[in-house]
Short mmCIF file of C-alpha atoms and ligand atoms in Angstrom, two decimals:
data_model
loop_
_atom_site.label_atom_id
_atom_site.label_comp_id
_atom_site.label_asym_id
_atom_site.label_seq_id
_atom_site.Cartn_x
_atom_site.Cartn_y
_atom_site.Cartn_z
CA UNK A 37 31.32 0.95 -15.83
CA UNK A 38 29.44 1.38 -12.60
CA UNK A 39 26.81 3.92 -13.35
CA UNK A 40 25.03 4.53 -16.61
CA UNK A 41 24.45 7.99 -17.19
CA UNK A 42 21.19 8.81 -18.76
CA UNK A 43 23.01 9.70 -22.04
CA UNK A 44 24.44 6.14 -22.14
CA UNK A 45 20.99 4.49 -22.17
CA UNK A 46 20.23 3.28 -25.52
CA UNK A 47 16.93 4.17 -26.89
CA UNK A 48 15.93 0.50 -27.00
CA UNK A 49 16.17 0.29 -23.27
CA UNK A 50 13.95 3.25 -22.91
CA UNK A 51 10.89 0.98 -22.86
CA UNK A 52 7.21 1.84 -22.14
CA UNK A 53 8.25 1.96 -18.53
CA UNK A 54 9.65 5.45 -19.18
CA UNK A 55 5.99 6.50 -19.98
CA UNK A 56 4.85 5.52 -16.56
CA UNK A 57 7.68 6.65 -14.36
CA UNK A 58 8.44 10.40 -14.58
CA UNK A 59 11.74 11.29 -16.23
CA UNK A 60 13.59 12.00 -13.07
CA UNK A 61 12.31 8.66 -11.51
CA UNK A 62 13.43 7.05 -14.70
CA UNK A 63 17.05 8.33 -14.89
CA UNK A 64 17.57 7.40 -11.26
CA UNK A 65 15.84 4.15 -11.68
CA UNK A 66 18.15 3.27 -14.65
CA UNK A 67 21.13 4.25 -12.58
CA UNK A 68 20.03 2.17 -9.73
CA UNK A 69 19.42 -0.84 -11.89
CA UNK A 70 22.98 -0.47 -13.22
CA UNK A 71 24.24 -0.22 -9.63
CA UNK A 72 22.28 -3.27 -8.60
CA UNK A 73 24.52 -5.45 -10.65
CA UNK A 74 27.53 -4.40 -8.50
CA UNK A 75 28.54 -5.50 -5.09
CA UNK A 76 26.88 -2.55 -3.54
CA UNK A 77 23.32 -3.94 -3.37
CA UNK A 78 24.42 -7.55 -2.89
CA UNK A 79 26.78 -6.34 -0.12
CA UNK A 80 27.66 -7.02 3.31
CA UNK A 81 25.30 -4.70 5.19
CA UNK A 82 22.32 -6.34 3.65
CA UNK A 83 21.35 -9.77 4.73
CA UNK A 84 17.99 -9.82 3.07
CA UNK A 85 17.48 -7.00 0.49
CA UNK A 86 18.93 -4.14 -1.20
CA UNK A 87 18.16 -0.56 -0.29
CA UNK A 88 17.58 1.20 -3.60
CA UNK A 89 16.15 4.62 -3.20
CA UNK A 90 14.04 4.89 -6.24
CA UNK A 91 11.11 3.63 -8.11
CA UNK A 92 11.97 1.15 -10.76
CA UNK A 93 15.19 -0.21 -9.09
CA UNK A 94 15.12 -3.91 -9.02
CA UNK A 95 14.62 -5.63 -5.61
CA UNK A 96 16.86 -8.57 -5.03
CA UNK A 97 16.42 -11.57 -2.99
CA UNK A 98 12.68 -11.59 -3.07
CA UNK A 99 11.22 -14.91 -2.32
CA UNK A 100 7.82 -16.26 -3.19
CA UNK A 101 5.45 -15.71 -0.20
CA UNK A 102 2.33 -17.52 0.77
CA UNK A 103 -1.32 -16.90 -0.25
CA UNK A 104 -0.62 -15.87 -3.83
CA UNK A 105 -3.50 -16.01 -6.43
CA UNK A 106 -3.01 -17.60 -9.68
CA UNK A 107 -5.41 -15.11 -11.27
CA UNK A 108 -4.12 -12.97 -14.21
CA UNK A 109 -2.04 -10.11 -12.78
CA UNK A 110 -2.85 -6.58 -13.96
CA UNK A 111 -0.15 -4.90 -16.05
CA UNK A 112 2.54 -2.71 -14.57
CA UNK A 113 0.71 0.13 -16.56
CA UNK A 114 -2.62 -0.49 -15.10
CA UNK A 115 -1.27 -0.74 -11.57
CA UNK A 116 0.80 2.40 -11.85
CA UNK A 117 -1.56 4.67 -13.91
CA UNK A 118 -4.89 3.97 -12.38
CA UNK A 119 -4.55 5.07 -8.86
CA UNK A 120 -6.38 6.44 -5.84
CA UNK A 121 -3.96 8.63 -3.90
CA UNK A 122 -5.62 11.83 -2.98
CA UNK A 123 -2.61 13.54 -1.87
CA UNK A 124 -1.42 13.44 -5.45
CA UNK A 125 -4.84 14.38 -6.81
CA UNK A 126 -8.31 13.08 -7.03
CA UNK A 127 -8.47 11.82 -10.62
CA UNK A 128 -7.10 8.35 -11.46
CA UNK A 129 -4.41 9.71 -13.54
CA UNK A 130 -3.24 12.46 -11.11
CA UNK A 131 -1.04 10.30 -8.90
CA UNK A 132 1.21 9.10 -11.89
CA UNK A 133 1.52 12.54 -13.14
CA UNK A 134 2.29 14.12 -9.69
CA UNK A 135 4.44 11.27 -8.44
CA UNK A 136 7.40 13.47 -9.37
CA UNK A 137 6.83 15.72 -6.34
CA UNK A 138 6.76 12.86 -3.88
CA UNK A 139 10.54 12.38 -2.99
CA UNK A 140 11.05 9.38 -0.83
CA UNK A 141 14.57 9.86 0.63
CA UNK A 142 15.40 10.73 3.28
CA UNK A 143 12.37 9.03 4.90
CA UNK A 144 11.66 7.84 8.46
CA UNK A 145 8.95 5.82 9.94
CA UNK A 146 8.32 6.23 13.68
CA UNK A 147 7.01 3.35 15.63
CA UNK A 148 5.53 4.83 18.90
CA UNK A 149 2.78 4.70 21.49
CA UNK A 150 2.04 1.58 23.65
CA UNK A 151 5.31 -0.25 22.86
CA UNK A 152 8.40 -1.24 24.83
CA UNK A 153 10.71 -0.52 21.84
CA UNK A 154 9.59 2.75 20.42
CA UNK A 155 11.91 3.70 17.55
CA UNK A 156 12.32 5.91 14.50
CA UNK A 157 13.49 3.79 11.61
CA UNK A 158 15.12 4.92 8.65
CA UNK A 159 13.39 3.53 5.74
CA UNK A 160 16.43 1.70 4.38
CA UNK A 161 16.98 0.04 7.75
CA UNK A 162 13.07 -0.76 8.07
CA UNK A 163 13.03 -2.77 4.80
CA UNK A 164 15.55 -4.99 6.06
CA UNK A 165 13.80 -6.12 9.33
CA UNK A 166 12.46 -9.18 7.57
CA UNK A 167 13.07 -11.01 4.24
CA UNK A 168 11.16 -9.59 1.31
CA UNK A 169 8.36 -11.69 -0.20
CA UNK A 170 6.38 -11.39 -3.40
CA UNK A 171 2.50 -11.36 -2.47
CA UNK A 172 0.19 -11.56 -5.48
CA UNK A 173 -3.05 -10.21 -3.88
CA UNK A 174 -6.37 -9.05 -5.23
CA UNK A 175 -7.03 -5.36 -4.38
CA UNK A 176 -10.78 -4.49 -4.30
CA UNK A 177 -11.59 -0.71 -4.23
CA UNK A 178 -14.75 0.55 -2.50
CA UNK A 179 -15.64 1.97 -5.78
CA UNK A 180 -16.36 -1.55 -7.33
CA UNK A 181 -13.33 -2.09 -9.33
CA UNK A 182 -10.32 -4.40 -8.56
CA UNK A 183 -6.99 -5.49 -9.63
CA UNK A 184 -4.42 -8.20 -9.00
CA UNK A 185 -1.10 -6.79 -7.94
CA UNK A 186 2.27 -8.60 -7.36
CA UNK A 187 3.34 -6.68 -4.25
CA UNK A 188 6.88 -7.13 -2.56
CA UNK A 189 6.95 -6.52 1.11
CA UNK A 190 7.13 -8.25 4.45
CA UNK A 191 4.47 -9.14 7.09
CA UNK A 192 3.51 -6.25 9.36
CA UNK A 193 3.69 -8.69 12.27
CA UNK A 194 7.46 -8.88 12.07
CA UNK A 195 7.47 -4.95 12.81
CA UNK A 196 4.85 -5.46 15.63
CA UNK A 197 7.19 -8.10 17.18
CA UNK A 198 10.07 -5.85 17.12
CA UNK A 199 8.06 -3.07 18.80
CA UNK A 200 7.05 -5.26 21.62
CA UNK A 201 3.52 -3.89 22.24
CA UNK A 202 2.43 -3.29 25.81
CA UNK A 203 -0.72 -4.98 27.24
CA UNK A 204 -2.65 -1.69 26.37
CA UNK A 205 -2.02 -1.91 22.73
CA UNK A 206 -5.37 -2.96 21.17
CA UNK A 207 -5.15 -1.15 17.75
CA UNK A 208 -2.60 0.38 15.58
CA UNK A 209 -2.88 3.70 13.95
CA UNK A 210 -1.06 4.55 10.63
CA UNK A 211 -0.38 7.96 9.48
CA UNK A 212 0.73 9.27 5.95
CA UNK A 213 3.15 11.98 5.40
CA UNK A 214 1.86 15.49 5.61
CA UNK A 215 3.94 17.89 3.43
CA UNK A 216 2.04 19.94 0.78
CA UNK A 217 5.22 20.60 -1.05
CA UNK A 218 5.70 16.77 -1.83
CA UNK A 219 1.87 16.08 -1.73
CA UNK A 220 0.30 18.87 -3.65
CA UNK A 221 -3.24 17.34 -3.23
CA UNK A 222 -3.00 18.34 0.38
CA UNK A 223 -3.49 22.06 -0.65
CA UNK A 224 -7.20 21.15 -1.08
CA UNK A 225 -9.49 19.78 1.62
CA UNK A 226 -10.64 16.76 -0.30
CA UNK A 227 -9.91 14.83 3.05
CA UNK A 228 -8.68 15.81 6.44
CA UNK A 229 -4.83 15.59 6.28
CA UNK A 230 -2.71 13.74 7.11
CA UNK A 231 -4.52 10.44 5.80
CA UNK A 232 -4.96 8.16 8.78
CA UNK A 233 -6.08 4.45 9.08
CA UNK A 234 -6.28 1.85 11.66
CA UNK A 235 -6.33 -1.92 12.31
CA UNK A 236 -7.29 -4.02 15.33
CA UNK A 237 -4.33 -5.83 16.75
CA UNK A 238 -5.22 -9.26 15.56
CA UNK A 239 -5.92 -7.79 12.10
CA UNK A 240 -2.41 -6.32 12.20
CA UNK A 241 -0.81 -9.52 13.30
CA UNK A 242 -2.52 -11.69 10.59
CA UNK A 243 -0.02 -13.13 8.15
CA UNK A 244 -1.96 -11.79 5.20
CA UNK A 245 -1.35 -8.15 6.25
CA UNK A 246 1.96 -6.80 4.72
CA UNK A 247 3.87 -3.57 4.45
CA UNK A 248 4.72 -3.26 0.65
CA UNK A 249 7.75 -1.69 -0.65
CA UNK A 250 7.72 -2.75 -4.19
CA UNK A 251 5.68 -4.33 -6.93
CA UNK A 252 6.55 -6.47 -9.99
CA UNK A 253 9.87 -6.88 -8.30
CA UNK A 254 10.80 -3.25 -8.25
CA UNK A 255 10.93 -0.38 -5.71
CA UNK A 256 7.33 0.90 -5.46
CA UNK A 257 6.41 3.90 -7.59
CA UNK A 258 5.42 7.07 -5.79
CA UNK A 259 1.96 6.83 -7.03
CA UNK A 260 1.48 3.37 -5.41
CA UNK A 261 2.47 4.74 -1.94
CA UNK A 262 6.19 4.86 -1.91
CA UNK A 263 8.32 4.32 0.03
CA UNK A 264 6.07 1.93 2.25
CA UNK A 265 2.31 1.37 2.45
CA UNK A 266 -0.03 -1.06 4.02
CA UNK A 267 -1.80 -3.79 2.15
CA UNK A 268 -4.75 -5.55 3.84
CA UNK A 269 -6.21 -7.58 0.99
CA UNK A 270 -9.46 -8.70 2.54
CA UNK A 271 -10.56 -5.01 3.22
CA UNK A 272 -11.54 -2.30 0.79
CA UNK A 273 -8.67 -0.53 -0.75
CA UNK A 274 -8.79 2.56 1.30
CA UNK A 275 -7.54 0.66 4.50
CA UNK A 276 -4.30 0.09 2.68
CA UNK A 277 -2.73 3.55 3.59
CA UNK A 278 0.12 4.81 1.45
CA UNK A 279 3.43 6.66 2.15
CA UNK A 280 3.44 5.88 5.98
CA UNK A 281 5.48 8.05 8.41
CA UNK A 282 3.94 6.79 11.73
CA UNK A 283 2.87 3.57 13.22
CA UNK A 284 1.18 4.37 16.49
CA UNK A 285 0.13 1.59 19.09
CA UNK A 286 -3.09 2.81 20.74
CA UNK A 287 -5.71 1.60 23.38
CA UNK A 288 -8.80 2.85 21.66
CA UNK A 289 -10.15 2.37 18.11
CA UNK A 290 -8.21 5.11 16.10
CA UNK A 291 -9.82 7.55 13.55
CA UNK A 292 -9.81 6.64 9.99
CA UNK A 293 -9.82 9.09 7.15
CA UNK A 294 -12.91 7.79 4.95
CA UNK A 295 -14.76 7.13 8.24
CA UNK A 296 -14.25 10.65 9.47
CA UNK A 297 -15.37 12.06 6.06
CA UNK A 298 -18.58 9.90 5.58
CA UNK A 299 -19.29 7.62 8.73
CA UNK A 300 -22.53 6.39 7.07
CA UNK A 301 -20.74 5.24 4.10
CA UNK A 302 -17.37 3.97 5.31
CA UNK A 303 -17.03 2.04 8.62
CA UNK A 304 -13.90 1.18 10.64
CA UNK A 305 -13.69 -2.38 9.51
CA UNK A 306 -14.35 -2.04 5.88
CA UNK A 307 -14.09 -5.71 5.20
CA UNK A 308 -15.00 -6.49 1.60
CA UNK A 309 -18.66 -7.82 1.78
CA UNK A 310 -20.93 -8.30 -1.25
CA UNK A 311 -23.87 -8.53 1.00
CA UNK A 312 -23.44 -4.95 2.49
CA UNK A 313 -24.13 -2.38 -0.15
CA UNK A 314 -22.63 1.03 -0.20
CA UNK A 315 -25.68 3.51 0.45
CA UNK A 316 -24.98 4.82 -3.00
CA UNK A 317 -24.14 1.65 -5.06
CA UNK A 318 -24.10 -2.15 -4.83
CA UNK A 319 -20.99 -3.97 -3.69
CA UNK A 320 -22.33 -7.37 -5.14
CA UNK A 321 -20.12 -7.18 -8.29
CA UNK A 322 -16.86 -5.44 -9.50
CA UNK A 323 -15.04 -4.64 -12.74
CA UNK A 324 -11.61 -6.05 -12.75
CA UNK A 325 -9.50 -3.30 -14.57
CA UNK A 326 -8.76 -4.53 -18.03
CA UNK A 327 -11.79 -6.78 -18.22
CA UNK A 328 -15.17 -6.15 -19.88
CA UNK A 329 -17.65 -8.25 -18.01
CA UNK A 330 -18.27 -7.68 -14.26
CA UNK A 331 -17.41 -10.45 -11.87
CA UNK A 332 -18.99 -11.31 -8.57
CA UNK A 333 -17.32 -9.78 -5.56
CA UNK A 334 -16.27 -12.50 -2.98
CA UNK A 335 -16.78 -12.26 0.78
CA UNK A 336 -13.64 -10.93 2.40
CA UNK A 337 -12.25 -10.46 -1.21
CA UNK A 338 -11.82 -14.25 -1.40
CA UNK A 339 -9.64 -14.53 1.77
CA UNK A 340 -12.55 -15.78 4.08
CA UNK A 341 -10.76 -18.95 4.64
CA UNK A 342 -7.90 -17.13 6.15
CA UNK A 343 -9.69 -14.23 7.99
CA UNK A 344 -13.34 -15.07 8.73
CA UNK A 345 -12.46 -16.33 12.15
CA UNK A 346 -11.19 -12.84 13.16
CA UNK A 347 -14.89 -11.74 12.99
CA UNK A 348 -16.85 -14.66 14.26
CA UNK A 349 -19.77 -13.56 16.39
CA UNK A 350 -19.62 -9.92 14.98
CA UNK A 351 -22.54 -8.54 13.04
CA UNK A 352 -20.90 -7.51 9.87
CA UNK A 353 -23.81 -5.26 8.76
CA UNK A 354 -23.45 -3.26 11.98
CA UNK A 355 -19.50 -3.32 11.97
CA UNK A 356 -19.12 -2.55 8.27
N1 LIG B 401 -2.50 8.06 2.08
C1 LIG B 401 -3.47 7.50 1.20
N2 LIG B 401 -3.51 6.17 1.04
C2 LIG B 401 -4.34 5.63 0.28
C3 LIG B 401 -5.39 6.49 -0.52
C4 LIG B 401 -5.20 7.72 -0.38
O1 LIG B 401 -5.99 8.66 -1.01
N3 LIG B 401 -4.17 8.42 0.32
N4 LIG B 401 -6.34 5.83 -1.37
C5 LIG B 401 -6.66 4.45 -0.98
C6 LIG B 401 -7.63 3.87 -1.93
S1 LIG B 401 -9.18 4.42 -1.95
C7 LIG B 401 -7.17 2.65 -2.62
S2 LIG B 401 -8.26 1.84 -3.60
C8 LIG B 401 -5.79 2.32 -2.64
C9 LIG B 401 -5.21 2.28 -4.14
O2 LIG B 401 -3.96 1.61 -4.08
P1 LIG B 401 -3.19 1.56 -5.47
O3 LIG B 401 -3.34 2.95 -6.15
O4 LIG B 401 -1.58 1.13 -5.16
O5 LIG B 401 -3.85 0.60 -6.30
O6 LIG B 401 -4.97 3.12 -1.97
C10 LIG B 401 -5.56 3.55 -0.54
N5 LIG B 401 -4.53 4.27 0.16
MO1 LIG B 402 -10.32 2.63 -3.12
#
């Protein structure tokens, strides 16, 4: 039997996961899992990875990547039910609830601007440009909570190299989908839409910076930024823009959503820095989701050994 119908799935297989994936996602995920056992996903057109379309489908051929922390990982439930994704609502539980609206196929990502190889990638082509790796990273939200998340993705620098930036490319701008039908939160002006973010070229090229397409070995749930989102672990979570449709190489520092909204509170760099408080609260400590006691926030979220040199000579109180 190739494809399990929803009615073939024993109730014992309907685990807690169904509670966090909506029903449609779950049914599709279940069929994708059944399919993944077949030659289809292990097939000829796929040197590195499968191309399952839906949240919950298992990602094959994921190798262990570098920089992983050994700290306790947050549960799948925490990671997929406590989210910031204003396009799917402003409460932490809204994105999981509204995930059903965010369909992720078909999906394209256009790479444009100051590059020699501008190209619109189909998402299933894009996730095969480099081997998929597991990267267990801390995520520190500017709201002073944190999680440990086992992402699956590939270094952003492999896409940059393919694009062949021109000498004018000094920054990269990232742009989220704009479609109020699939992103009902965009009917409200919580932020200017579409959500935009940016990195300096050396930050984009840094081997810690990844494009994530999965977590816990499975295709990314919509609420976590499916089908592809940025992860920059030494910066506050809002730099890690979700559901990307455009990657634009530019000469000048590009606008960034939270910086547009509140420039005194959110800078362009947004490096995690326990010594620079938010104007309305301290950044010295954080609450790890699932823990009771607060812990100290680490400079660059604990990735200083890897990234501090990117900012040598810069006043990090000025460039916050
Ligand atoms: N497009 C978009 N990307 C976004 C956000 C958002 O509202 N819209 N929220 C950001 C914030 S504030 C955080 S902390 C992280 C949360 O990622 P997670 O829900 O996968 O943990 O996503 C970031 N990326
Ligand atoms: Mo955040």
